[in-house]
PDB file of C-alpha atoms in Angstrom:
ATOM      1  CA  UNK W   1    -118.682  -0.268  65.902  1.00 79.00           C
ATOM      2  CA  UNK W   2    -115.408  -0.376  62.778  1.00 81.00           C
ATOM      3  CA  UNK W   3    -115.533  -0.117  59.799  1.00 87.00           C
ATOM      4  CA  UNK W   4    -112.041   0.357  58.493  1.00 86.00           C
ATOM      5  CA  UNK W   5    -108.711  -0.901  59.993  1.00 88.00           C
ATOM      6  CA  UNK W   6    -106.568   1.903  61.638  1.00 84.00           C
ATOM      7  CA  UNK W   7    -103.832   0.711  58.422  1.00 86.00           C
ATOM      8  CA  UNK W   8    -106.306   2.547  56.181  1.00 87.00           C
ATOM      9  CA  UNK W   9    -107.103   5.507  58.059  1.00 86.00           C
ATOM     10  CA  UNK W  10    -104.814   8.452  58.303  1.00 85.00           C
ATOM     11  CA  UNK W  11    -103.984   9.156  61.879  1.00 86.00           C
ATOM     12  CA  UNK W  12    -101.205   9.975  64.571  1.00 86.00           C
ATOM     13  CA  UNK W  13    -100.814   8.222  67.745  1.00 87.00           C
ATOM     14  CA  UNK W  14    -104.490   7.168  67.061  1.00 85.00           C
ATOM     15  CA  UNK W  15    -105.788  10.583  66.246  1.00 87.00           C
ATOM     16  CA  UNK W  16    -107.079  11.860  62.605  1.00 88.00           C
ATOM     17  CA  UNK W  17    -104.929  14.049  60.726  1.00 88.00           C
ATOM     18  CA  UNK W  18    -105.948  14.633  57.073  1.00 89.00           C
ATOM     19  CA  UNK W  19    -104.280  13.056  53.915  1.00 85.00           C
ATOM     20  CA  UNK W  20    -100.710  14.444  53.537  1.00 79.00           C
ATOM     21  CA  UNK W  21    -101.327  17.188  56.190  1.00 82.00           C
ATOM     22  CA  UNK W  22     -99.188  14.717  59.191  1.00 83.00           C
ATOM     23  CA  UNK W  23     -95.998  16.602  58.261  1.00 78.00           C
ATOM     24  CA  UNK W  24     -98.288  19.475  59.656  1.00 80.00           C
ATOM     25  CA  UNK W  25     -98.352  18.263  62.873  1.00 79.00           C
ATOM     26  CA  UNK W  26     -94.314  16.926  63.744  1.00 79.00           C
ATOM     27  CA  UNK W  27     -92.256  19.051  65.156  1.00 78.00           C
ATOM     28  CA  UNK W  28     -89.355  17.066  63.474  1.00 84.00           C
ATOM     29  CA  UNK W  29     -88.772  18.230  59.399  1.00 87.00           C
ATOM     30  CA  UNK W  30     -87.081  16.620  57.032  1.00 93.00           C
ATOM     31  CA  UNK W  31     -83.542  18.250  57.045  1.00 97.00           C
ATOM     32  CA  UNK W  32     -82.540  18.438  52.716  1.00 98.00           C
ATOM     33  CA  UNK W  33     -84.518  20.083  50.130  1.00 99.00           C
ATOM     34  CA  UNK W  34     -83.524  19.793  46.394  1.00 99.00           C
ATOM     35  CA  UNK W  35     -86.093  21.674  44.652  1.00 99.00           C
ATOM     36  CA  UNK W  36     -86.116  23.789  40.591  1.00 98.00           C
ATOM     37  CA  UNK W  37     -88.345  25.784  38.709  1.00 96.00           C
ATOM     38  CA  UNK W  38     -89.787  24.151  35.405  1.00 95.00           C
ATOM     39  CA  UNK W  39     -91.128  26.611  34.348  1.00 94.00           C
ATOM     40  CA  UNK W  40     -87.799  28.667  33.895  1.00 94.00           C
ATOM     41  CA  UNK W  41     -86.336  25.212  32.565  1.00 95.00           C
ATOM     42  CA  UNK W  42     -88.972  26.330  29.788  1.00 95.00           C
ATOM     43  CA  UNK W  43     -88.248  29.474  29.241  1.00 95.00           C
ATOM     44  CA  UNK W  44     -84.362  28.595  29.803  1.00 96.00           C
ATOM     45  CA  UNK W  45     -83.246  29.320  33.531  1.00 96.00           C
ATOM     46  CA  UNK W  46     -81.859  25.830  34.110  1.00 98.00           C
ATOM     47  CA  UNK W  47     -80.993  26.158  37.805  1.00 98.00           C
ATOM     48  CA  UNK W  48     -80.973  24.051  40.989  1.00 98.00           C
ATOM     49  CA  UNK W  49     -81.147  24.614  45.001  1.00 99.00           C
ATOM     50  CA  UNK W  50     -79.592  22.820  47.929  1.00 99.00           C
ATOM     51  CA  UNK W  51     -80.705  23.381  51.845  1.00 99.00           C
ATOM     52  CA  UNK W  52     -80.195  22.201  54.726  1.00 99.00           C
ATOM     53  CA  UNK W  53     -82.213  22.690  57.665  1.00 98.00           C
ATOM     54  CA  UNK W  54     -80.216  23.641  60.495  1.00 98.00           C
ATOM     55  CA  UNK W  55     -82.185  24.107  63.221  1.00 96.00           C
ATOM     56  CA  UNK W  56     -86.137  24.382  63.482  1.00 94.00           C
ATOM     57  CA  UNK W  57     -86.238  27.912  62.374  1.00 96.00           C
ATOM     58  CA  UNK W  58     -82.886  28.283  59.410  1.00 98.00           C
ATOM     59  CA  UNK W  59     -81.878  26.547  56.246  1.00 99.00           C
ATOM     60  CA  UNK W  60     -78.851  27.710  55.001  1.00 99.00           C
ATOM     61  CA  UNK W  61     -79.604  27.446  50.744  1.00 98.00           C
ATOM     62  CA  UNK W  62     -77.798  27.809  47.483  1.00 99.00           C
ATOM     63  CA  UNK W  63     -78.315  27.567  44.679  1.00 98.00           C
ATOM     64  CA  UNK W  64     -76.955  27.792  41.191  1.00 98.00           C
ATOM     65  CA  UNK W  65     -78.406  28.674  37.749  1.00 98.00           C
ATOM     66  CA  UNK W  66     -77.153  29.094  33.657  1.00 98.00           C
ATOM     67  CA  UNK W  67     -79.544  31.778  32.318  1.00 96.00           C
ATOM     68  CA  UNK W  68     -80.173  30.874  28.044  1.00 96.00           C
ATOM     69  CA  UNK W  69     -83.562  33.245  27.665  1.00 94.00           C
ATOM     70  CA  UNK W  70     -85.092  31.415  24.988  1.00 92.00           C
ATOM     71  CA  UNK W  71     -86.351  34.565  23.211  1.00 88.00           C
ATOM     72  CA  UNK W  72     -82.876  35.989  23.457  1.00 86.00           C
ATOM     73  CA  UNK W  73     -80.130  34.065  21.288  1.00 82.00           C
ATOM     74  CA  UNK W  74     -76.796  35.105  21.832  1.00 89.00           C
ATOM     75  CA  UNK W  75     -77.570  35.915  25.684  1.00 93.00           C
ATOM     76  CA  UNK W  76     -76.506  34.055  28.514  1.00 96.00           C
ATOM     77  CA  UNK W  77     -75.831  33.952  31.734  1.00 97.00           C
ATOM     78  CA  UNK W  78     -75.303  32.091  35.474  1.00 98.00           C
ATOM     79  CA  UNK W  79     -76.006  33.953  38.583  1.00 98.00           C
ATOM     80  CA  UNK W  80     -74.851  31.889  42.123  1.00 98.00           C
ATOM     81  CA  UNK W  81     -76.665  32.434  45.544  1.00 98.00           C
ATOM     82  CA  UNK W  82     -76.717  32.156  49.538  1.00 99.00           C
ATOM     83  CA  UNK W  83     -79.306  32.232  51.758  1.00 99.00           C
ATOM     84  CA  UNK W  84     -80.739  31.466  55.132  1.00 99.00           C
ATOM     85  CA  UNK W  85     -84.081  31.167  54.948  1.00 99.00           C
ATOM     86  CA  UNK W  86     -85.377  32.291  58.241  1.00 99.00           C
ATOM     87  CA  UNK W  87     -88.688  30.671  58.687  1.00 98.00           C
ATOM     88  CA  UNK W  88     -91.454  32.049  61.871  1.00 97.00           C
ATOM     89  CA  UNK W  89     -93.513  28.686  61.840  1.00 94.00           C
ATOM     90  CA  UNK W  90     -90.943  25.606  61.204  1.00 94.00           C
ATOM     91  CA  UNK W  91     -87.949  24.702  58.914  1.00 96.00           C
ATOM     92  CA  UNK W  92     -89.955  24.379  55.538  1.00 96.00           C
ATOM     93  CA  UNK W  93     -93.337  25.591  56.260  1.00 95.00           C
ATOM     94  CA  UNK W  94     -95.234  29.090  56.297  1.00 97.00           C
ATOM     95  CA  UNK W  95     -93.594  32.720  55.855  1.00 99.00           C
ATOM     96  CA  UNK W  96     -89.854  33.129  55.907  1.00 99.00           C
ATOM     97  CA  UNK W  97     -87.472  35.898  55.311  1.00 99.00           C
ATOM     98  CA  UNK W  98     -84.364  35.011  54.101  1.00 99.00           C
ATOM     99  CA  UNK W  99     -81.490  37.673  53.973  1.00 99.00           C
ATOM    100  CA  UNK W 100     -78.011  36.049  50.993  1.00 99.00           C
ATOM    101  CA  UNK W 101     -76.132  36.940  48.695  1.00 98.00           C
ATOM    102  CA  UNK W 102     -75.884  36.713  44.890  1.00 98.00           C
ATOM    103  CA  UNK W 103     -73.182  37.133  41.966  1.00 97.00           C
ATOM    104  CA  UNK W 104     -74.848  37.256  38.470  1.00 95.00           C
ATOM    105  CA  UNK W 105     -73.686  37.553  35.022  1.00 95.00           C
ATOM    106  CA  UNK W 106     -74.153  37.583  31.836  1.00 93.00           C
ATOM    107  CA  UNK W 107     -73.141  38.594  28.413  1.00 92.00           C
ATOM    108  CA  UNK W 108     -75.374  40.311  25.562  1.00 88.00           C
ATOM    109  CA  UNK W 109     -75.426  41.969  22.072  1.00 85.00           C
ATOM    110  CA  UNK W 110     -75.502  45.577  22.500  1.00 79.00           C
ATOM    111  CA  UNK W 111     -75.257  47.869  18.801  1.00 68.00           C
ATOM    112  CA  UNK W 112     -71.954  49.275  19.090  1.00 67.00           C
ATOM    113  CA  UNK W 113     -72.431  52.964  17.573  1.00 68.00           C
ATOM    114  CA  UNK W 114     -68.795  54.058  18.008  1.00 70.00           C
ATOM    115  CA  UNK W 115     -67.262  50.847  16.835  1.00 67.00           C
ATOM    116  CA  UNK W 116     -65.828  50.805  13.167  1.00 64.00           C
ATOM    117  CA  UNK W 117     -67.974  48.371  11.447  1.00 64.00           C
ATOM    118  CA  UNK W 118     -71.980  48.112  11.992  1.00 58.00           C
ATOM    119  CA  UNK W 119     -71.608  44.613  14.023  1.00 67.00           C
ATOM    120  CA  UNK W 120     -73.142  43.976  17.800  1.00 72.00           C
ATOM    121  CA  UNK W 121     -70.682  43.765  20.036  1.00 79.00           C
ATOM    122  CA  UNK W 122     -70.635  40.907  23.526  1.00 82.00           C
ATOM    123  CA  UNK W 123     -71.398  43.411  26.814  1.00 84.00           C
ATOM    124  CA  UNK W 124     -71.085  41.840  29.759  1.00 88.00           C
ATOM    125  CA  UNK W 125     -72.777  43.029  32.856  1.00 88.00           C
ATOM    126  CA  UNK W 126     -72.025  41.989  36.494  1.00 92.00           C
ATOM    127  CA  UNK W 127     -74.532  41.800  39.684  1.00 93.00           C
ATOM    128  CA  UNK W 128     -73.130  40.350  43.039  1.00 96.00           C
ATOM    129  CA  UNK W 129     -74.920  42.151  46.690  1.00 97.00           C
ATOM    130  CA  UNK W 130     -77.060  41.224  49.154  1.00 98.00           C
ATOM    131  CA  UNK W 131     -79.758  40.651  48.962  1.00 98.00           C
ATOM    132  CA  UNK W 132     -83.182  39.737  51.226  1.00 99.00           C
ATOM    133  CA  UNK W 133     -86.865  37.976  49.934  1.00 99.00           C
ATOM    134  CA  UNK W 134     -90.030  37.875  51.711  1.00 99.00           C
ATOM    135  CA  UNK W 135     -92.131  34.106  51.136  1.00 99.00           C
ATOM    136  CA  UNK W 136     -93.978  31.124  51.371  1.00 99.00           C
ATOM    137  CA  UNK W 137     -93.193  27.875  51.578  1.00 98.00           C
ATOM    138  CA  UNK W 138     -95.264  24.897  52.146  1.00 97.00           C
ATOM    139  CA  UNK W 139     -94.294  21.449  52.829  1.00 95.00           C
ATOM    140  CA  UNK W 140     -96.308  18.473  52.932  1.00 93.00           C
ATOM    141  CA  UNK W 141     -95.749  14.534  54.075  1.00 89.00           C
ATOM    142  CA  UNK W 142     -94.740  12.908  50.896  1.00 92.00           C
ATOM    143  CA  UNK W 143     -91.713  15.732  50.729  1.00 95.00           C
ATOM    144  CA  UNK W 144     -92.755  17.540  47.912  1.00 97.00           C
ATOM    145  CA  UNK W 145     -92.910  21.185  48.782  1.00 98.00           C
ATOM    146  CA  UNK W 146     -93.118  24.361  47.229  1.00 98.00           C
ATOM    147  CA  UNK W 147     -91.547  27.714  47.844  1.00 99.00           C
ATOM    148  CA  UNK W 148     -92.380  31.406  46.694  1.00 99.00           C
ATOM    149  CA  UNK W 149     -90.395  34.677  47.285  1.00 99.00           C
ATOM    150  CA  UNK W 150     -89.364  38.027  46.235  1.00 98.00           C
ATOM    151  CA  UNK W 151     -87.410  40.473  47.187  1.00 99.00           C
ATOM    152  CA  UNK W 152     -84.437  43.754  46.538  1.00 98.00           C
ATOM    153  CA  UNK W 153     -80.960  43.562  46.336  1.00 97.00           C
ATOM    154  CA  UNK W 154     -78.271  45.809  46.208  1.00 96.00           C
ATOM    155  CA  UNK W 155     -75.648  46.060  43.610  1.00 94.00           C
ATOM    156  CA  UNK W 156     -72.299  46.568  44.797  1.00 94.00           C
ATOM    157  CA  UNK W 157     -70.717  46.135  41.330  1.00 88.00           C
ATOM    158  CA  UNK W 158     -72.673  48.955  39.942  1.00 70.00           C
ATOM    159  CA  UNK W 159     -69.758  51.310  38.223  1.00 65.00           C
ATOM    160  CA  UNK W 160     -71.330  55.024  36.842  1.00 56.00           C
ATOM    161  CA  UNK W 161     -71.464  53.482  32.495  1.00 53.00           C
ATOM    162  CA  UNK W 162     -74.311  53.180  30.085  1.00 56.00           C
ATOM    163  CA  UNK W 163     -74.235  49.523  30.033  1.00 53.00           C
ATOM    164  CA  UNK W 164     -74.168  49.302  34.546  1.00 54.00           C
ATOM    165  CA  UNK W 165     -77.380  47.760  36.077  1.00 56.00           C
ATOM    166  CA  UNK W 166     -78.923  49.281  38.533  1.00 71.00           C
ATOM    167  CA  UNK W 167     -78.288  49.651  42.036  1.00 89.00           C
ATOM    168  CA  UNK W 168     -81.039  48.170  43.353  1.00 92.00           C
ATOM    169  CA  UNK W 169     -82.528  44.784  41.783  1.00 94.00           C
ATOM    170  CA  UNK W 170     -85.311  43.246  41.636  1.00 95.00           C
ATOM    171  CA  UNK W 171     -85.639  39.222  42.339  1.00 95.00           C
ATOM    172  CA  UNK W 172     -87.265  36.266  43.305  1.00 96.00           C
ATOM    173  CA  UNK W 173     -87.899  32.346  42.772  1.00 97.00           C
ATOM    174  CA  UNK W 174     -90.180  29.881  42.476  1.00 97.00           C
ATOM    175  CA  UNK W 175     -89.455  26.448  43.013  1.00 98.00           C
ATOM    176  CA  UNK W 176     -90.953  22.599  43.426  1.00 99.00           C
ATOM    177  CA  UNK W 177     -89.036  20.497  45.050  1.00 99.00           C
ATOM    178  CA  UNK W 178     -88.818  17.274  47.689  1.00 98.00           C
ATOM    179  CA  UNK W 179     -87.719  17.400  51.044  1.00 97.00           C
ATOM    180  CA  UNK W 180     -86.262  14.270  53.170  1.00 96.00           C
TER     181      UNK W 180
END
């Protein structure tokens, strides 16, 4: 005997599916994804990322970030990045490899030993170059999603000076988003 109406049971064409997991069984995916790191917002890293799924395995992603860390009063920065996440399962689902390009400029006070006054001087540092991240992306049928990635990049803007950034740098992200 039927105990519940089909409208009260989660299914796809009569096949029972766990609530929130319909997305695992459908080939079609949501093309757009907007995400951010709310933990970063608390720490002074304000940013947003927008992705567009260009096919079943790839998306193009762009992000912009403003940095003003809460524990470093005069330090600020801006970061722009583009990436091409390649998903091994399906766009916005599972393991992905993300080659991309990043530019980051930060300004922070440094004590000047050679200056006439004992004041700090503002030092600007620029990172620009390719990066490759490896990550995992979870997307639920509601469109809510979570992604985490980490990897390494190469700084083409490295100059031989005491204020230069390292030639290789680590990078990554943690983002909560909504796909539609």
